[in-house]
Amino acid sequence: MGTENSSKETRKRAKDLADAIGSYHIDLDMDSVVTSVQDLFVFVTGFTPRFRAHGGSAAENLALQNIQARLRMVLSYLFAQLLPWVRGGQGSLLVLGSANVDERHVIPCRSIMFLHQPALSLRGYLTKYDCSSADINPIGGISKTDLKKFIAYAEHAFNLPILRNFLDAIPTAELEPISETYVQADEADMGMTYDELSVFGRLRKVEKCGPYSMFTKLVHEWSAYLSPIQIAEKVKHFFFEYARNRHKMTTITPAYHAESYSPDDNRFDLRPFLYPARFPWQFRKIDQVAAVLPDRSKCAKAD
């Protein structure tokens, strides 16, 4: 379910994978549906929202992305319910989530194969009630690192060379206009890399670290290439986003519970979902300690 913001490369990867595994595949454009919703907003308010690339504000830019994401969820369930009828069958299909514990996008099976956009549940890089919504997510409890290793294995074990294209592709939501000078990228949007996010996730979920204890651990682990102040900023940024997006975990799609590093089963995660996003005491303590610690990253770079 693409829009004018979807690249030819993404569409081709989805089609090639469907062909390789013998899946029923539909490539559709939903621009007319997106435009209809935008036109309704303009008609009611008299205001026309614009993407950031076209001079719009951050609020406008985010809202226009969320329209696309939420409409994909609506269309996924419409097609899941009626495709068996279209093909002369009975019943309806499940919409399966295929995003790992870090990433949440939807690719259905038997059934239905809609490729949706990535969204990070831990960091909150997803739109509530969007294409992250599904009936069940078989790999929602598996980390991105482990999943990439499995995909690399499956490329050869199952003779699926197309998987290499997925491993090499830059993760992107493709919800903003693409230009010669700008291509949306997940890691740039999030302000952290997937590798960093995996570390944050394990320290938070498995080792039960709060902001200050996570900072003290990472000062030892990352001091060879980051200064204490840089580490402090990364930790504070993670916890700020974690806290203000935590409410999204109350509606996340249930997943196969594979390991303790997982937001599932979220019904039994008894931590609050409303936090003071600035963590005043913890962040102040981090800043105080970071300011007096030696910067060993400069020594490592000099060596």
CSV table of C-alpha atoms in Angstrom, one decimal:
chain,number,residue,atom,x,y,z
A,1,MET,CA,0.0,0.0,0.0
A,2,GLY,CA,2.1,2.8,-1.3
A,3,THR,CA,1.8,6.5,-1.8
A,4,GLU,CA,3.6,9.1,-3.9
A,5,ASN,CA,6.3,9.0,-1.1
A,6,SER,CA,7.0,5.3,-1.6
A,7,SER,CA,10.1,4.5,-3.6
A,8,LYS,CA,10.3,2.2,-6.6
A,9,GLU,CA,13.0,0.2,-4.8
A,10,THR,CA,10.7,-0.5,-1.9
A,11,ARG,CA,7.8,-1.6,-4.1
A,12,LYS,CA,10.2,-3.8,-6.1
A,13,ARG,CA,11.6,-5.5,-3.0
A,14,ALA,CA,8.1,-6.3,-1.8
A,15,LYS,CA,7.0,-7.8,-5.2
A,16,ASP,CA,10.3,-9.8,-5.6
A,17,LEU,CA,9.9,-11.3,-2.1
A,18,ALA,CA,6.3,-12.2,-2.8
A,19,ASP,CA,7.3,-13.9,-6.0
A,20,ALA,CA,10.1,-15.7,-4.4
A,21,ILE,CA,8.0,-17.3,-1.6
A,22,GLY,CA,4.9,-17.8,-3.8
A,23,SER,CA,2.7,-15.2,-2.0
A,24,TYR,CA,-0.4,-13.5,-3.3
A,25,HIS,CA,0.7,-9.9,-3.8
A,26,ILE,CA,-1.1,-6.6,-4.4
A,27,ASP,CA,0.7,-3.3,-5.1
A,28,LEU,CA,-1.8,-0.5,-4.7
A,29,ASP,CA,-1.6,3.3,-4.5
A,30,MET,CA,-3.7,4.9,-1.8
A,31,ASP,CA,-3.0,8.5,-2.7
A,32,SER,CA,-6.6,9.2,-3.6
A,33,VAL,CA,-7.7,8.1,-0.1
A,34,VAL,CA,-5.0,10.2,1.6
A,35,THR,CA,-6.0,13.2,-0.5
A,36,SER,CA,-9.6,12.8,0.4
A,37,VAL,CA,-8.8,13.0,4.1
A,38,GLN,CA,-6.6,16.0,3.7
A,39,ASP,CA,-9.3,17.7,1.6
A,40,LEU,CA,-11.9,17.1,4.3
A,41,PHE,CA,-9.6,18.8,6.8
A,42,VAL,CA,-9.1,21.8,4.5
A,43,PHE,CA,-12.8,22.0,3.9
A,44,VAL,CA,-13.6,22.0,7.7
A,45,THR,CA,-10.8,24.3,8.9
A,46,GLY,CA,-9.8,26.4,5.9
A,47,PHE,CA,-6.2,25.5,6.6
A,48,THR,CA,-3.9,23.5,4.3
A,49,PRO,CA,-1.2,21.5,6.1
A,50,ARG,CA,2.1,21.1,4.4
A,51,PHE,CA,5.1,18.8,4.7
A,52,ARG,CA,8.3,20.2,6.2
A,53,ALA,CA,9.9,19.9,2.8
A,54,HIS,CA,7.3,22.3,1.4
A,55,GLY,CA,7.6,24.8,4.3
A,56,GLY,CA,5.3,23.3,6.8
A,57,SER,CA,5.7,23.1,10.6
A,58,ALA,CA,6.8,20.0,12.6
A,59,ALA,CA,3.1,19.5,13.6
A,60,GLU,CA,1.9,19.7,10.0
A,61,ASN,CA,4.6,17.4,8.8
A,62,LEU,CA,3.9,14.8,11.5
A,63,ALA,CA,0.1,14.9,11.0
A,64,LEU,CA,0.5,14.3,7.2
A,65,GLN,CA,2.7,11.3,7.9
A,66,ASN,CA,0.2,9.9,10.4
A,67,ILE,CA,-2.7,10.1,7.9
A,68,GLN,CA,-0.9,7.7,5.7
A,69,ALA,CA,0.0,5.3,8.5
A,70,ARG,CA,-3.5,5.2,9.9
A,71,LEU,CA,-5.1,4.7,6.6
A,72,ARG,CA,-2.9,1.7,5.9
A,73,MET,CA,-4.3,0.1,9.0
A,74,VAL,CA,-7.9,0.7,7.8
A,75,LEU,CA,-7.2,-0.6,4.4
A,76,SER,CA,-5.3,-3.7,5.7
A,77,TYR,CA,-8.4,-4.8,7.6
A,78,LEU,CA,-10.7,-4.1,4.7
A,79,PHE,CA,-8.6,-6.2,2.3
A,80,ALA,CA,-8.1,-8.9,4.9
A,81,GLN,CA,-11.8,-9.3,5.3
A,82,LEU,CA,-12.8,-9.2,1.6
A,83,LEU,CA,-9.9,-10.7,-0.3
A,84,PRO,CA,-11.1,-14.3,0.2
A,85,TRP,CA,-14.4,-13.3,-1.2
A,86,VAL,CA,-12.7,-11.6,-4.2
A,87,ARG,CA,-10.8,-14.8,-4.9
A,88,GLY,CA,-13.9,-17.0,-4.6
A,89,GLY,CA,-13.2,-18.3,-1.1
A,90,GLN,CA,-14.8,-18.0,2.3
A,91,GLY,CA,-14.0,-16.5,5.7
A,92,SER,CA,-11.5,-13.7,6.3
A,93,LEU,CA,-7.8,-13.4,6.9
A,94,LEU,CA,-5.7,-12.4,9.9
A,95,VAL,CA,-3.5,-9.4,9.6
A,96,LEU,CA,-0.1,-10.5,11.0
A,97,GLY,CA,2.5,-8.1,12.3
A,98,SER,CA,6.0,-8.9,11.3
A,99,ALA,CA,8.0,-6.3,13.2
A,100,ASN,CA,10.6,-7.3,15.7
A,101,VAL,CA,10.7,-6.0,19.2
A,102,ASP,CA,12.4,-2.8,18.1
A,103,GLU,CA,10.5,-2.4,14.9
A,104,ARG,CA,6.7,-2.5,14.2
A,105,HIS,CA,5.4,-2.9,10.7
A,106,VAL,CA,2.8,-5.2,9.2
A,107,ILE,CA,3.3,-8.0,6.7
A,108,PRO,CA,0.5,-10.5,6.7
A,109,CYS,CA,0.7,-14.2,5.7
A,110,ARG,CA,-1.5,-17.0,4.1
A,111,SER,CA,-3.1,-14.8,3.4
A,112,ILE,CA,-2.3,-11.3,2.9
A,113,MET,CA,0.9,-9.5,2.3
A,114,PHE,CA,0.9,-5.8,2.9
A,115,LEU,CA,4.2,-4.2,3.6
A,116,HIS,CA,3.9,-1.4,6.1
A,117,GLN,CA,6.4,1.0,7.6
A,118,PRO,CA,8.7,0.5,10.5
A,119,ALA,CA,8.0,2.0,13.8
A,120,LEU,CA,9.9,1.5,17.1
A,121,SER,CA,7.8,0.4,20.0
A,122,LEU,CA,10.5,1.0,22.6
A,123,ARG,CA,11.4,4.4,21.4
A,124,GLY,CA,7.8,5.2,20.5
A,125,TYR,CA,8.6,5.7,16.8
A,126,LEU,CA,5.1,4.6,15.7
A,127,THR,CA,1.7,6.2,15.2
A,128,LYS,CA,-1.0,5.0,17.6
A,129,TYR,CA,-3.7,3.0,15.8
A,130,ASP,CA,-1.7,3.0,12.6
A,131,CYS,CA,-0.2,0.2,10.5
A,132,SER,CA,1.6,-1.1,13.6
A,133,SER,CA,-1.9,-2.5,14.5
A,134,ALA,CA,-2.5,-6.1,13.6
A,135,ASP,CA,-4.2,-9.2,14.9
A,136,ILE,CA,-1.0,-10.9,16.1
A,137,ASN,CA,2.8,-10.4,15.7
A,138,PRO,CA,4.7,-13.7,15.4
A,139,ILE,CA,8.2,-12.1,15.8
A,140,GLY,CA,7.3,-9.2,18.0
A,141,GLY,CA,9.4,-10.5,20.8
A,142,ILE,CA,12.6,-11.0,18.8
A,143,SER,CA,15.2,-8.2,18.7
A,144,LYS,CA,16.2,-6.5,15.5
A,145,THR,CA,19.8,-7.8,15.9
A,146,ASP,CA,18.7,-11.4,16.1
A,147,LEU,CA,16.2,-11.0,13.3
A,148,LYS,CA,18.9,-9.6,10.9
A,149,LYS,CA,21.1,-12.6,11.7
A,150,PHE,CA,18.2,-14.9,10.9
A,151,ILE,CA,17.5,-13.1,7.6
A,152,ALA,CA,21.2,-13.4,6.7
A,153,TYR,CA,21.0,-17.2,7.5
A,154,ALA,CA,17.7,-17.6,5.5
A,155,GLU,CA,19.2,-15.9,2.5
A,156,HIS,CA,21.4,-19.0,1.9
A,157,ALA,CA,19.5,-21.7,3.8
A,158,PHE,CA,16.3,-21.2,1.9
A,159,ASN,CA,17.8,-19.9,-1.3
A,160,LEU,CA,16.3,-16.5,-1.1
A,161,PRO,CA,18.8,-14.0,-2.5
A,162,ILE,CA,16.2,-11.3,-2.5
A,163,LEU,CA,16.7,-11.1,1.3
A,164,ARG,CA,20.1,-9.4,0.8
A,165,ASN,CA,18.3,-6.4,-0.6
A,166,PHE,CA,16.3,-6.0,2.6
A,167,LEU,CA,19.4,-6.3,4.7
A,168,ASP,CA,21.2,-3.6,2.6
A,169,ALA,CA,18.3,-1.2,2.5
A,170,ILE,CA,18.3,1.9,4.7
A,171,PRO,CA,15.4,1.7,7.1
A,172,THR,CA,12.9,4.4,6.2
A,173,ALA,CA,9.2,5.1,6.8
A,174,GLU,CA,8.8,6.7,3.4
A,175,LEU,CA,6.0,9.0,4.6
A,176,GLU,CA,7.6,12.3,3.6
A,177,PRO,CA,8.3,13.6,0.1
A,178,ILE,CA,11.5,12.3,-1.5
A,179,SER,CA,13.8,14.8,-3.1
A,180,GLU,CA,17.3,15.0,-4.5
A,181,THR,CA,18.6,16.3,-1.2
A,182,TYR,CA,16.4,14.5,1.3
A,183,VAL,CA,15.3,10.9,1.9
A,184,GLN,CA,13.6,10.1,5.2
A,185,ALA,CA,15.6,7.7,7.4
A,186,ASP,CA,14.5,6.0,10.6
A,187,GLU,CA,17.7,6.6,12.5
A,188,ALA,CA,17.8,10.3,11.6
A,189,ASP,CA,14.2,10.7,12.7
A,190,MET,CA,14.8,8.9,16.0
A,191,GLY,CA,18.0,10.6,16.9
A,192,MET,CA,19.7,7.3,17.7
A,193,THR,CA,20.8,4.2,15.8
A,194,TYR,CA,19.2,0.8,15.9
A,195,ASP,CA,22.3,-0.6,17.6
A,196,GLU,CA,22.1,2.1,20.3
A,197,LEU,CA,18.4,1.4,20.7
A,198,SER,CA,19.0,-2.3,21.2
A,199,VAL,CA,21.4,-1.4,24.0
A,200,PHE,CA,19.0,1.0,25.6
A,201,GLY,CA,16.2,-1.6,25.4
A,202,ARG,CA,18.1,-4.4,27.1
A,203,LEU,CA,19.3,-2.1,29.9
A,204,ARG,CA,15.8,-0.7,30.5
A,205,LYS,CA,13.8,-3.9,30.1
A,206,VAL,CA,16.2,-6.7,31.2
A,207,GLU,CA,18.4,-4.9,33.7
A,208,LYS,CA,15.7,-2.5,34.9
A,209,CYS,CA,17.9,0.6,34.6
A,210,GLY,CA,16.5,4.1,35.1
A,211,PRO,CA,18.2,7.1,33.6
A,212,TYR,CA,21.1,7.5,36.0
A,213,SER,CA,22.0,3.8,36.4
A,214,MET,CA,21.9,3.4,32.6
A,215,PHE,CA,24.2,6.4,32.2
A,216,THR,CA,26.7,5.0,34.7
A,217,LYS,CA,26.8,1.7,32.9
A,218,LEU,CA,27.2,3.2,29.4
A,219,VAL,CA,30.0,5.6,30.6
A,220,HIS,CA,32.1,2.4,31.0
A,221,GLU,CA,30.8,0.7,27.8
A,222,TRP,CA,30.9,3.6,25.4
A,223,SER,CA,33.7,5.8,26.8
A,224,ALA,CA,36.2,4.7,24.1
A,225,TYR,CA,34.3,6.6,21.4
A,226,LEU,CA,31.9,8.9,23.2
A,227,SER,CA,32.5,11.6,25.8
A,228,PRO,CA,30.5,11.5,29.1
A,229,ILE,CA,28.5,14.5,28.0
A,230,GLN,CA,27.6,12.8,24.7
A,231,ILE,CA,26.5,9.7,26.5
A,232,ALA,CA,24.5,11.7,28.9
A,233,GLU,CA,22.6,13.4,26.0
A,234,LYS,CA,21.9,10.1,24.3
A,235,VAL,CA,20.5,8.6,27.5
A,236,LYS,CA,18.4,11.6,28.3
A,237,HIS,CA,17.0,11.7,24.8
A,238,PHE,CA,16.1,8.0,24.9
A,239,PHE,CA,14.3,8.3,28.3
A,240,PHE,CA,12.5,11.5,27.2
A,241,GLU,CA,11.1,9.7,24.1
A,242,TYR,CA,10.5,6.5,26.0
A,243,ALA,CA,8.5,8.3,28.7
A,244,ARG,CA,6.3,10.5,26.4
A,245,ASN,CA,5.5,7.6,24.1
A,246,ARG,CA,5.0,4.9,26.7
A,247,HIS,CA,1.2,5.2,26.5
A,248,LYS,CA,1.4,3.6,23.0
A,249,MET,CA,2.4,0.3,24.6
A,250,THR,CA,-1.1,-0.1,26.1
A,251,THR,CA,-2.4,-0.7,22.6
A,252,ILE,CA,0.5,-2.6,21.0
A,253,THR,CA,-0.3,-5.8,19.0
A,254,PRO,CA,0.2,-9.0,21.0
A,255,ALA,CA,3.3,-10.9,20.0
A,256,TYR,CA,4.9,-14.3,20.5
A,257,HIS,CA,6.8,-13.9,23.8
A,258,ALA,CA,10.3,-15.1,23.0
A,259,GLU,CA,12.6,-13.4,25.5
A,260,SER,CA,12.6,-11.0,28.4
A,261,TYR,CA,13.7,-8.2,26.2
A,262,SER,CA,10.2,-7.5,24.8
A,263,PRO,CA,7.3,-5.2,25.4
A,264,ASP,CA,5.0,-8.3,25.4
A,265,ASP,CA,3.0,-9.4,26.9
A,266,ASN,CA,2.3,-5.7,27.7
A,267,ARG,CA,-0.7,-6.6,29.8
A,268,PHE,CA,1.7,-7.9,32.5
A,269,ASP,CA,4.1,-5.0,32.3
A,270,LEU,CA,3.1,-3.2,35.5
A,271,ARG,CA,5.4,-0.2,35.2
A,272,PRO,CA,3.5,3.1,34.7
A,273,PHE,CA,2.8,4.3,31.2
A,274,LEU,CA,2.7,8.0,32.4
A,275,TYR,CA,6.1,9.4,33.4
A,276,PRO,CA,7.5,12.9,33.9
A,277,ALA,CA,9.3,12.9,30.5
A,278,ARG,CA,12.1,15.2,31.7
A,279,PHE,CA,13.1,13.0,34.8
A,280,PRO,CA,14.2,16.1,36.7
A,281,TRP,CA,16.2,14.4,39.5
A,282,GLN,CA,17.8,11.8,37.3
A,283,PHE,CA,18.7,14.1,34.4
A,284,ARG,CA,20.2,16.7,36.8
A,285,LYS,CA,22.3,14.0,38.4
A,286,ILE,CA,23.5,12.7,35.0
A,287,ASP,CA,24.5,16.3,34.0
A,288,GLN,CA,26.4,16.8,37.2
A,289,VAL,CA,28.4,13.6,36.9
A,290,ALA,CA,29.0,13.9,33.2
A,291,ALA,CA,30.5,17.4,33.6
A,292,VAL,CA,33.3,16.2,35.9
A,293,LEU,CA,34.2,12.8,34.3
A,294,PRO,CA,37.3,12.7,32.0
A,295,ASP,CA,36.7,12.4,28.3
A,296,ARG,CA,38.5,9.2,27.3
A,297,SER,CA,37.1,9.2,23.8
A,298,LYS,CA,39.6,11.8,22.7
A,299,CYS,CA,42.5,9.6,23.9
A,300,ALA,CA,41.0,6.6,21.9
A,301,LYS,CA,40.6,8.7,18.8
A,302,ALA,CA,44.2,10.0,19.1
A,303,ASP,CA,45.5,6.4,19.3
